Short mmCIF file of C-alpha atoms in Angstrom, two decimals:
data_model
loop_
_atom_site.label_atom_id
_atom_site.label_comp_id
_atom_site.label_asym_id
_atom_site.label_seq_id
_atom_site.Cartn_x
_atom_site.Cartn_y
_atom_site.Cartn_z
CA MET O 69 112.84 105.83 124.17
CA ASN O 70 109.81 104.30 125.89
CA ARG O 71 108.21 107.21 127.91
CA PRO O 72 104.65 108.35 128.00
CA VAL O 73 103.96 111.74 126.39
CA ASP O 74 103.75 114.67 128.88
CA MET O 75 100.12 115.87 128.48
CA ALA O 76 100.90 119.09 130.28
CA ALA O 77 102.31 121.11 127.32
CA SER O 78 99.88 120.36 124.42
CA LEU O 79 99.60 121.70 121.04
CA ASP O 80 96.55 123.47 119.73
CA LEU O 81 95.89 122.48 116.08
CA GLY O 82 92.93 124.92 115.79
CA LEU O 83 90.38 122.17 115.53
CA ALA O 84 87.13 121.54 117.27
CA TRP O 85 87.61 118.40 118.92
CA GLN O 86 84.89 116.38 120.74
CA ASN O 87 85.00 112.96 122.64
CA ARG O 88 81.68 111.45 122.50
CA PHE O 89 83.14 107.77 122.73
CA ALA O 90 84.84 108.81 125.91
CA GLY O 91 81.40 109.97 127.22
CA LEU O 92 80.17 106.31 127.09
CA GLY O 93 81.93 105.48 130.42
CA GLU O 94 84.98 103.84 131.82
CA ALA O 95 83.85 100.45 130.99
CA PHE O 96 84.42 101.03 127.34
CA TYR O 97 87.95 102.16 127.48
CA THR O 98 91.24 102.91 129.45
CA ARG O 99 92.63 106.37 129.35
CA LEU O 100 96.27 106.55 128.55
CA SER O 101 98.68 108.80 126.65
CA PRO O 102 100.86 107.51 123.58
CA THR O 103 104.53 106.41 123.99
CA ALA O 104 107.05 108.50 122.43
CA LEU O 105 109.27 107.29 119.68
CA PRO O 106 112.86 108.66 119.05
CA ALA O 107 113.95 110.82 116.13
CA PRO O 108 110.70 110.67 114.10
CA HIS O 109 110.54 111.42 110.30
CA TRP O 110 107.92 111.91 107.72
CA VAL O 111 107.16 108.82 105.66
CA GLY O 112 103.97 110.19 103.73
CA THR O 113 101.09 112.42 104.15
CA SER O 114 97.68 112.86 102.47
CA PRO O 115 96.69 116.22 101.79
CA ALA O 116 93.07 115.14 101.00
CA VAL O 117 92.54 113.90 104.34
CA ALA O 118 94.16 117.09 105.84
CA ASP O 119 91.65 119.00 103.98
CA LEU O 120 88.79 116.70 105.32
CA LEU O 121 89.89 117.57 108.85
CA GLY O 122 90.52 121.13 108.22
CA LEU O 123 94.16 121.16 108.69
CA ASP O 124 96.41 123.26 106.88
CA ARG O 125 98.43 121.30 104.13
CA ALA O 126 101.54 123.39 104.70
CA TRP O 127 101.37 123.15 108.46
CA LEU O 128 101.00 119.21 107.99
CA ALA O 129 104.76 119.19 106.70
CA SER O 130 105.97 120.92 109.88
CA PRO O 131 107.93 119.43 112.83
CA ALA O 132 105.00 120.21 115.22
CA ALA O 133 102.90 118.09 113.19
CA LEU O 134 105.29 115.52 112.93
CA ASP O 135 105.68 115.33 116.75
CA ALA O 136 101.99 115.52 117.24
CA PHE O 137 101.09 112.48 114.83
CA THR O 138 103.83 110.38 115.88
CA GLY O 139 102.48 110.66 119.42
CA ASN O 140 105.46 112.67 120.95
CA LEU O 141 103.45 115.75 121.45
CA PRO O 142 99.91 116.01 123.06
CA ILE O 143 97.35 117.71 121.36
CA ALA O 144 94.86 120.14 122.97
CA GLY O 145 91.31 119.11 123.24
CA THR O 146 91.94 115.29 122.96
CA LEU O 147 91.21 112.56 125.44
CA PRO O 148 93.48 109.71 124.27
CA LEU O 149 92.13 106.25 125.19
CA ALA O 150 92.22 102.69 123.97
CA SER O 151 88.89 100.79 123.68
CA VAL O 152 88.03 97.48 124.78
CA TYR O 153 86.24 94.96 122.66
CA SER O 154 86.09 91.07 122.02
CA GLY O 155 85.64 89.02 118.93
CA HIS O 156 85.73 85.74 116.81
CA GLN O 157 89.14 85.34 115.14
CA PHE O 158 89.36 82.71 112.48
CA GLY O 159 85.90 81.38 113.43
CA HIS O 160 86.72 80.83 117.22
CA TRP O 161 85.83 82.99 120.14
CA ALA O 162 89.07 84.89 121.26
CA GLY O 163 87.71 86.64 124.27
CA GLN O 164 88.61 90.07 125.21
CA LEU O 165 90.76 91.92 122.78
CA GLY O 166 90.88 95.72 122.27
CA ASP O 167 92.98 98.34 120.86
CA GLY O 168 96.38 96.84 121.47
CA ARG O 169 98.43 99.39 119.56
CA ALA O 170 95.77 102.06 118.47
CA ILE O 171 95.03 105.17 120.63
CA LEU O 172 91.89 107.19 120.02
CA LEU O 173 92.71 110.85 120.13
CA GLY O 174 88.97 112.12 119.84
CA GLU O 175 86.83 113.20 117.11
CA VAL O 176 87.16 116.33 114.74
CA ASP O 177 84.19 118.25 113.98
CA SER O 178 84.53 118.32 110.13
CA PRO O 179 82.32 119.56 107.40
CA ALA O 180 81.58 115.95 106.75
CA GLY O 181 80.69 115.32 110.20
CA PRO O 182 82.63 114.21 113.22
CA GLN O 183 85.83 112.12 112.26
CA GLU O 184 87.67 110.06 114.83
CA VAL O 185 91.47 110.24 114.75
CA GLN O 186 93.45 107.31 115.93
CA LEU O 187 97.29 106.79 116.19
CA LYS O 188 98.07 103.17 115.31
CA GLY O 189 101.50 102.06 116.62
CA ALA O 190 101.54 104.48 119.43
CA GLY O 191 102.63 102.19 122.33
CA LEU O 192 101.43 99.53 124.72
CA THR O 193 97.79 99.59 126.09
CA PRO O 194 96.15 97.35 128.50
CA TYR O 195 94.83 95.45 125.48
CA SER O 196 98.14 94.70 123.83
CA ARG O 197 98.24 91.14 125.25
CA MET O 198 101.51 89.44 123.99
CA GLY O 199 102.32 92.62 121.71
CA ASP O 200 104.41 95.61 121.93
CA GLY O 201 101.95 98.19 120.94
CA ARG O 202 104.01 99.02 117.99
CA ALA O 203 103.36 99.08 114.20
CA VAL O 204 106.28 98.67 111.69
CA LEU O 205 107.08 100.64 108.62
CA ARG O 206 106.25 97.95 106.18
CA SER O 207 102.62 97.49 107.50
CA SER O 208 102.01 101.19 108.03
CA ILE O 209 102.91 102.05 104.48
CA ARG O 210 100.46 99.26 103.25
CA GLU O 211 97.73 100.56 105.35
CA PHE O 212 98.36 104.20 104.44
CA LEU O 213 98.33 103.55 100.74
CA CYS O 214 95.46 101.04 100.64
CA SER O 215 93.11 103.26 102.78
CA GLU O 216 93.78 106.14 100.38
CA ALA O 217 93.54 103.68 97.26
CA MET O 218 90.15 102.33 98.48
CA HIS O 219 88.59 105.81 99.05
CA ALA O 220 89.66 106.71 95.54
CA LEU O 221 87.99 103.61 94.16
CA GLY O 222 84.75 104.71 95.85
CA ILE O 223 84.79 101.87 98.43
CA PRO O 224 83.93 102.81 101.98
CA THR O 225 87.10 102.83 104.15
CA SER O 226 88.81 104.33 106.96
CA ARG O 227 91.35 107.09 105.79
CA ALA O 228 94.84 107.75 106.63
CA LEU O 229 96.14 111.29 107.27
CA CYS O 230 99.81 110.41 107.50
CA VAL O 231 102.69 107.97 108.39
CA THR O 232 105.61 108.93 110.50
CA GLY O 233 108.62 106.64 110.92
CA SER O 234 111.44 106.08 113.58
CA PRO O 235 114.56 104.14 113.92
CA ALA O 236 113.29 102.35 117.16
CA PRO O 237 113.77 98.60 116.51
CA VAL O 238 110.55 96.34 116.35
CA ARG O 239 110.69 92.61 116.31
CA ARG O 240 108.37 90.76 114.05
CA GLU O 241 109.62 87.84 111.93
CA GLU O 242 112.87 89.91 111.89
CA ILE O 243 113.99 93.22 113.26
CA GLU O 244 112.19 96.00 111.58
CA THR O 245 111.68 99.95 112.41
CA ALA O 246 108.82 101.44 114.05
CA ALA O 247 106.15 103.78 112.36
CA VAL O 248 102.75 105.28 113.24
CA VAL O 249 99.78 105.79 111.19
CA THR O 250 97.17 108.37 111.89
CA ARG O 251 94.00 106.81 110.58
CA VAL O 252 90.62 108.46 110.42
CA ALA O 253 87.02 107.26 110.26
CA PRO O 254 83.49 108.58 111.43
CA SER O 255 83.69 105.66 113.84
CA PHE O 256 86.10 102.59 114.52
CA ILE O 257 83.26 100.86 116.47
CA ARG O 258 83.52 97.19 115.51
CA PHE O 259 81.21 94.15 115.70
CA GLY O 260 83.49 92.98 118.47
CA HIS O 261 82.63 95.86 120.73
CA PHE O 262 79.10 94.58 120.91
CA GLU O 263 80.38 91.06 121.46
CA HIS O 264 82.36 92.18 124.35
CA PHE O 265 79.58 93.52 126.39
CA SER O 266 77.15 90.87 125.30
CA HIS O 267 79.44 87.91 126.14
CA SER O 268 80.58 89.49 129.41
CA GLY O 269 77.05 89.80 130.54
CA GLN O 270 77.20 93.77 130.59
CA HIS O 271 73.85 94.06 129.03
CA GLU O 272 73.38 97.79 130.14
CA GLN O 273 76.74 99.07 128.42
CA LEU O 274 75.37 96.82 125.42
CA ARG O 275 72.40 98.91 125.32
CA ILE O 276 74.24 102.29 125.99
CA LEU O 277 76.80 101.32 122.91
CA ALA O 278 73.79 100.19 120.75
CA ASP O 279 71.89 103.42 121.53
CA PHE O 280 75.14 105.51 120.90
CA VAL O 281 75.25 104.12 117.39
CA ILE O 282 71.70 104.33 116.66
CA ASP O 283 71.57 108.18 117.62
CA HIS O 284 74.63 109.17 115.94
CA PHE O 285 74.76 106.82 112.73
CA TYR O 286 71.47 105.14 112.27
CA PRO O 287 68.93 107.50 113.61
CA THR O 288 66.06 106.02 111.42
CA CYS O 289 66.23 102.72 113.10
CA ARG O 290 64.77 104.50 116.25
CA GLU O 291 61.65 105.21 114.31
CA ALA O 292 61.49 101.75 112.43
CA PRO O 293 58.53 99.49 113.14
CA GLY O 294 59.34 96.89 115.61
CA ASN O 295 62.70 96.47 117.62
CA PRO O 296 65.14 99.51 116.90
CA TYR O 297 68.19 96.91 117.58
CA ALA O 298 66.95 94.58 115.06
CA ALA O 299 66.45 97.57 112.70
CA LEU O 300 70.24 98.35 113.59
CA LEU O 301 71.25 94.86 112.64
CA GLU O 302 69.47 95.02 109.41
CA ALA O 303 70.99 98.30 108.59
CA VAL O 304 74.40 97.30 109.27
CA SER O 305 73.93 94.15 107.14
CA ALA O 306 72.72 96.14 104.34
CA ARG O 307 75.77 98.38 104.50
CA THR O 308 78.19 95.23 104.88
CA ALA O 309 76.60 93.64 101.84
CA GLU O 310 77.27 96.70 99.67
CA MET O 311 80.89 96.88 100.97
CA VAL O 312 81.61 93.33 100.22
CA ALA O 313 80.08 93.49 96.86
CA GLN O 314 82.25 96.34 96.05
CA TRP O 315 85.38 94.24 97.38
CA GLN O 316 84.51 91.39 94.94
CA ALA O 317 83.91 93.55 91.94
CA VAL O 318 87.44 95.18 92.25
CA GLY O 319 89.21 91.97 93.22
CA PHE O 320 90.18 93.00 96.78
CA CYS O 321 90.89 90.33 99.38
CA HIS O 322 90.64 91.68 102.96
CA GLY O 323 92.69 88.67 104.52
CA VAL O 324 91.45 88.58 108.09
CA MET O 325 87.79 89.20 108.47
CA ASN O 326 87.52 88.40 112.16
CA THR O 327 84.47 90.04 113.75
CA ASP O 328 86.97 92.49 115.55
CA ASN O 329 88.10 93.71 112.20
CA MET O 330 84.47 94.49 111.00
CA SER O 331 83.18 98.07 110.99
CA ILE O 332 79.77 98.87 112.49
CA LEU O 333 79.55 101.55 109.54
CA GLY O 334 80.09 99.04 106.95
CA LEU O 335 83.71 100.44 106.31
CA THR O 336 86.73 98.71 105.17
CA ILE O 337 89.03 98.70 108.28
CA ASP O 338 92.18 97.20 109.57
CA TYR O 339 94.35 96.83 106.47
CA GLY O 340 96.81 93.75 107.23
CA PRO O 341 97.39 91.03 104.76
CA PHE O 342 95.12 92.43 102.07
CA GLN O 343 95.63 91.84 98.40
CA PHE O 344 94.26 93.04 95.16
CA LEU O 345 94.01 89.94 92.89
CA ASP O 346 96.63 89.48 90.30
CA ALA O 347 95.76 86.52 87.99
CA PHE O 348 92.09 85.67 88.75
CA ASN O 349 91.81 82.76 91.20
CA PRO O 350 88.32 82.65 93.07
CA GLY O 351 89.99 80.42 95.82
CA HIS O 352 92.95 82.81 96.43
CA VAL O 353 94.03 83.13 99.94
CA CYS O 354 96.17 86.31 100.51
CA ASN O 355 96.82 85.81 104.08
CA HIS O 356 99.84 83.58 104.67
CA SER O 357 98.55 82.97 108.48
CA ASP O 358 95.20 81.65 107.10
CA THR O 359 96.23 78.01 106.65
CA GLY O 360 92.70 76.79 106.44
CA GLY O 361 91.77 79.44 103.62
CA ARG O 362 88.75 80.86 105.86
CA TYR O 363 89.19 84.11 104.29
CA ALA O 364 89.67 83.23 100.55
CA TYR O 365 88.36 85.67 97.97
CA ASN O 366 85.34 83.61 97.09
CA ARG O 367 84.41 83.05 100.67
CA GLN O 368 84.24 86.86 101.90
CA PRO O 369 80.35 87.13 101.01
CA ASN O 370 79.57 84.29 103.36
CA ILE O 371 82.32 85.20 105.97
CA ALA O 372 80.44 88.51 106.30
CA TYR O 373 77.30 86.87 106.75
CA TRP O 374 78.87 84.72 109.55
CA ASN O 375 80.09 87.74 111.26
CA LEU O 376 76.73 89.56 110.92
CA PHE O 377 75.15 86.40 112.54
CA ALA O 378 77.79 86.86 115.53
CA LEU O 379 76.73 90.53 115.58
CA GLY O 380 73.12 89.41 115.72
CA GLN O 381 73.74 87.03 118.62
CA ALA O 382 75.56 89.78 120.49
CA LEU O 383 72.43 92.08 120.08
CA LEU O 384 69.88 89.20 121.33
CA PRO O 385 69.85 90.76 124.92
CA LEU O 386 68.31 93.83 123.36
CA MET O 387 65.60 91.80 121.42
CA ASP O 388 62.29 90.29 122.28
CA GLU O 389 62.95 87.12 120.45
CA GLN O 390 65.63 85.25 118.48
CA GLN O 391 63.41 85.54 115.34
CA GLN O 392 63.83 89.34 115.21
CA ALA O 393 67.61 89.01 114.71
CA LEU O 394 66.86 86.15 112.23
CA ASP O 395 64.58 88.35 110.20
CA ALA O 396 67.05 91.21 110.29
CA LEU O 397 69.74 89.26 108.71
CA GLU O 398 67.68 87.48 106.14
CA PRO O 399 67.71 90.53 103.49
CA TYR O 400 71.62 90.08 103.31
CA LYS O 401 71.08 86.70 101.31
CA ALA O 402 69.43 88.70 98.46
CA LEU O 403 71.13 92.15 98.92
CA MET O 404 74.56 91.06 98.61
CA PRO O 405 74.50 89.02 95.44
CA ALA O 406 72.25 91.71 93.86
CA ALA O 407 74.70 94.34 94.74
CA LEU O 408 77.44 92.42 93.28
CA GLN O 409 75.57 91.74 90.08
CA ARG O 410 74.70 95.44 89.71
CA ARG O 411 78.53 96.14 89.97
CA MET O 412 79.53 93.34 87.64
CA ASN O 413 76.87 94.86 85.09
CA ALA O 414 78.58 98.25 85.48
CA LYS O 415 82.03 96.76 84.75
CA LEU O 416 80.72 95.08 81.68
CA GLY O 417 79.06 98.39 80.34
CA LEU O 418 75.36 97.43 81.13
CA ASP O 419 73.24 99.94 82.76
CA ARG O 420 70.52 97.38 84.07
CA VAL O 421 70.09 94.09 85.39
CA GLU O 422 68.17 91.65 83.23
CA ASP O 423 67.47 87.86 83.00
CA GLY O 424 70.60 86.17 81.87
CA ASP O 425 73.23 88.68 83.25
CA ALA O 426 74.13 86.44 86.03
CA GLU O 427 74.79 83.53 83.66
CA LEU O 428 77.01 85.86 81.37
CA THR O 429 79.09 87.02 84.29
CA GLU O 430 79.47 83.42 85.75
CA THR O 431 80.63 82.10 82.26
CA LEU O 432 83.10 84.88 82.19
CA MET O 433 84.68 84.39 85.54
CA LYS O 434 85.10 80.68 84.88
CA LEU O 435 86.88 81.39 81.88
CA MET O 436 89.06 84.01 83.71
CA ALA O 437 89.77 81.51 86.51
CA ALA O 438 90.49 78.64 84.10
CA ASP O 439 93.26 80.70 82.22
CA ALA O 440 94.30 82.60 85.24
CA VAL O 441 93.73 85.99 83.55
CA ASP O 442 94.88 89.12 85.21
CA PHE O 443 91.88 90.65 86.93
CA THR O 444 92.46 94.30 86.66
CA ILE O 445 94.04 94.32 83.07
CA PHE O 446 91.21 92.29 81.62
CA TRP O 447 88.67 94.65 82.81
CA ARG O 448 90.55 97.64 81.68
CA ARG O 449 91.21 96.21 78.17
CA LEU O 450 87.54 95.17 77.89
CA SER O 451 86.71 98.80 78.66
CA HIS O 452 88.77 100.02 75.76
CA ALA O 453 87.30 97.19 73.41
CA VAL O 454 83.95 98.77 73.42
CA VAL O 455 84.78 101.07 70.56
CA GLY O 456 87.91 99.21 69.43
CA PRO O 457 89.06 95.58 68.60
CA LEU O 458 88.95 92.78 71.05
CA GLU O 459 92.25 91.33 70.20
CA THR O 460 94.13 92.77 73.27
CA VAL O 461 91.54 90.90 75.43
CA ARG O 462 91.42 87.86 73.50
CA ASP O 463 95.32 87.59 73.88
CA LEU O 464 94.76 87.16 77.55
CA PHE O 465 92.97 83.83 77.17
CA LEU O 466 94.25 80.44 76.22
CA GLN O 467 90.74 79.27 75.38
CA ARG O 468 90.37 81.59 72.72
CA GLU O 469 87.19 80.00 70.89
CA ALA O 470 85.35 79.95 74.28
CA PHE O 471 86.26 83.61 74.86
CA ASP O 472 85.00 84.40 71.22
CA THR O 473 81.73 82.94 72.07
CA TRP O 474 81.38 84.80 75.27
CA ALA O 475 82.38 88.16 73.74
CA THR O 476 79.83 87.77 70.94
CA ARG O 477 77.03 87.28 73.42
CA TRP O 478 78.59 90.33 75.72
CA ARG O 479 78.43 92.62 72.59
CA GLU O 480 74.88 91.49 71.65
CA ARG O 481 73.70 92.41 75.10
CA LEU O 482 75.77 95.57 74.95
CA GLN O 483 74.37 96.87 71.84
CA ALA O 484 70.76 95.74 72.61
CA GLN O 485 70.49 98.46 75.44
CA PRO O 486 68.00 101.24 74.47
CA GLY O 487 69.94 104.15 73.17
CA PHE O 488 73.23 102.49 73.28
CA ASP O 489 76.29 104.72 72.55
CA ALA O 490 79.59 103.09 72.44
CA ASP O 491 81.56 106.12 73.19
CA ALA O 492 79.41 106.94 76.18
CA THR O 493 79.41 103.30 77.38
CA GLN O 494 83.36 103.08 77.11
CA ALA O 495 83.78 106.18 79.24
CA ARG O 496 81.49 104.88 81.88
CA MET O 497 83.57 101.59 81.82
CA LEU O 498 86.71 103.37 82.13
CA ARG O 499 85.35 105.16 85.31
CA THR O 500 84.31 101.85 86.63
CA ASN O 501 87.39 99.77 85.80
CA PRO O 502 90.42 101.15 87.37
CA GLN O 503 93.85 101.21 85.55
CA VAL O 504 95.85 100.99 88.76
CA VAL O 505 95.31 99.24 91.92
CA LEU O 506 97.58 98.67 95.05
CA ARG O 507 99.08 95.34 93.82
CA ASN O 508 101.40 93.61 96.31
CA HIS O 509 104.65 94.05 94.25
CA LEU O 510 103.82 97.90 93.95
CA GLY O 511 103.58 98.20 97.60
CA GLU O 512 106.56 96.02 98.20
CA GLN O 513 108.81 98.35 95.75
CA ALA O 514 107.79 101.24 97.51
CA ILE O 515 108.32 99.67 100.91
CA GLN O 516 111.83 98.52 100.05
CA ARG O 517 112.88 101.99 98.80
CA ALA O 518 111.37 103.72 102.17
CA LYS O 519 113.54 101.23 104.10
CA GLN O 520 116.49 102.97 102.60
CA GLY O 521 114.97 106.40 103.45
CA ASP O 522 113.78 107.16 99.94
CA PHE O 523 110.05 107.80 99.74
CA SER O 524 109.95 108.95 96.24
CA GLU O 525 108.35 105.77 95.09
CA LEU O 526 105.76 105.73 97.68
CA ALA O 527 104.74 109.35 96.64
CA ARG O 528 104.73 108.27 93.02
CA LEU O 529 102.48 105.18 93.64
CA GLN O 530 100.23 107.39 96.13
CA SER O 531 99.87 109.90 93.33
CA ALA O 532 98.73 106.99 90.76
CA LEU O 533 96.46 105.39 93.44
CA GLU O 534 94.59 108.58 94.09
CA HIS O 535 93.51 108.71 90.46
CA PRO O 536 93.05 104.90 89.63
CA PHE O 537 90.76 105.58 86.86
CA GLU O 538 93.12 107.88 84.89
CA ALA O 539 96.03 106.95 82.55
CA ILE O 540 98.58 109.22 84.01
CA ALA O 541 101.75 109.73 81.90
CA GLY O 542 104.90 108.42 83.76
CA HIS O 543 102.76 105.62 85.52
CA ASP O 544 102.50 103.09 82.86
CA ASP O 545 104.73 100.49 84.77
CA LEU O 546 102.14 100.81 87.57
CA ALA O 547 99.27 99.28 85.31
CA ALA O 548 101.64 96.56 83.88
CA PHE O 549 101.54 92.96 84.61
CA PRO O 550 103.16 91.82 87.74
CA PRO O 551 106.70 90.41 87.70
CA ASP O 552 107.35 86.74 88.22
CA TRP O 553 108.54 87.42 91.63
CA ALA O 554 105.22 89.01 92.86
CA SER O 555 103.60 85.61 93.30
CA GLY O 556 106.22 84.75 95.92
CA ILE O 557 105.33 87.63 98.19
CA GLU O 558 103.81 86.41 101.40
CA ILE O 559 101.71 88.62 103.62
CA SER O 560 100.75 87.33 107.03
CA CYS O 561 98.85 89.01 109.90
CA SER O 562 101.93 90.53 111.12
CA SER O 563 101.74 92.60 107.97
#
């Protein structure tokens, strides 16, 4: 089946839709309907995102919801479209890109503010280039799980309402089956949207877009002294700095930080070849397609700045001089490391940053890297060691004397805090250092079961990821060391 959806008969979800992006003008998008998929079935749903949108949880399991969120049944009040953007991919100008397999339905007016709803994998668009407009079950499950896992970790992210599957064949490295992710965010506008209109000389559209973003998401930039577009760049830089600091602190590798994958709102978007670190390796490259290691874990902060610089270049036509953009970008260089140090201090149980804390952290990270210590397990065990013995933490290291020296310094620094309370500190650390993250092998196990039509492991994993800081009975295996075969998992841009 490869037919556009008939928009004549539409389903009323009882939601208040608005279509502000569609109001920007035809230069920004192409209107089109999703392309239907045969025999859809449920893969997974997020009741929390249903609540966010004001959807009834019970209705979300209905056949009508299945058809609507597969793209087979039009939804009343929506104006489906695919947006155009451009961007730098792996450091090179790629020219025009766009929503090659995502179709924006519109915005739901929720209590948390308007939320854009997209169907990813809903069929060909004018921006699909050599692609087929489809998503596969494997990558759709990964995006669904990681979107909700990141939200539960407190990291700014797009959300995922549901995943539906279909037996329709899709060719990647091998023949796979199709799926659609319904993803949600206040906006999916990217750095690449600005680059598109700037590089193509459409400066009036560039201004319209920038004004739209300022008016709806950064209103204080309008009142800032100097140029409002420079103020926008500075505000986006600050949000990006906080987001990347959170990535680094939890050991998250995005894998493909192209400018078209960077959110103007500082959200984590476009989950593809991502990975949470197992053994700590600062130079780890999670994307098998990234042969040059451009997006290695330890390069993410600098790549974010590179991308912000590209955004600044795109905004130059709206500024009085280049120096305004340079001045707007300068704070990132201090904000990002400061944000990361605050988060590392929180992981260490330290309630404020003092002289010497950066060196204490750096020494620890070097020890962890030298001994390939499991990132998540180390921090969780360290949390428990505030009021308990250090042996289980010490056992993670080969250089045990070096660790002992570091641990003595850490405990002295910890106990020197005014009003130090060991129980309260441990409780804070356990709320900061997760027990469960979406390791690649956990996702792979859920995917392999799902390919056989068994979604129970996906549901179990989703339940644990929604409560990452809690020790939940029956989920101990999800917090264990990865099996040996996990290191052989290869995740590429097709993922």
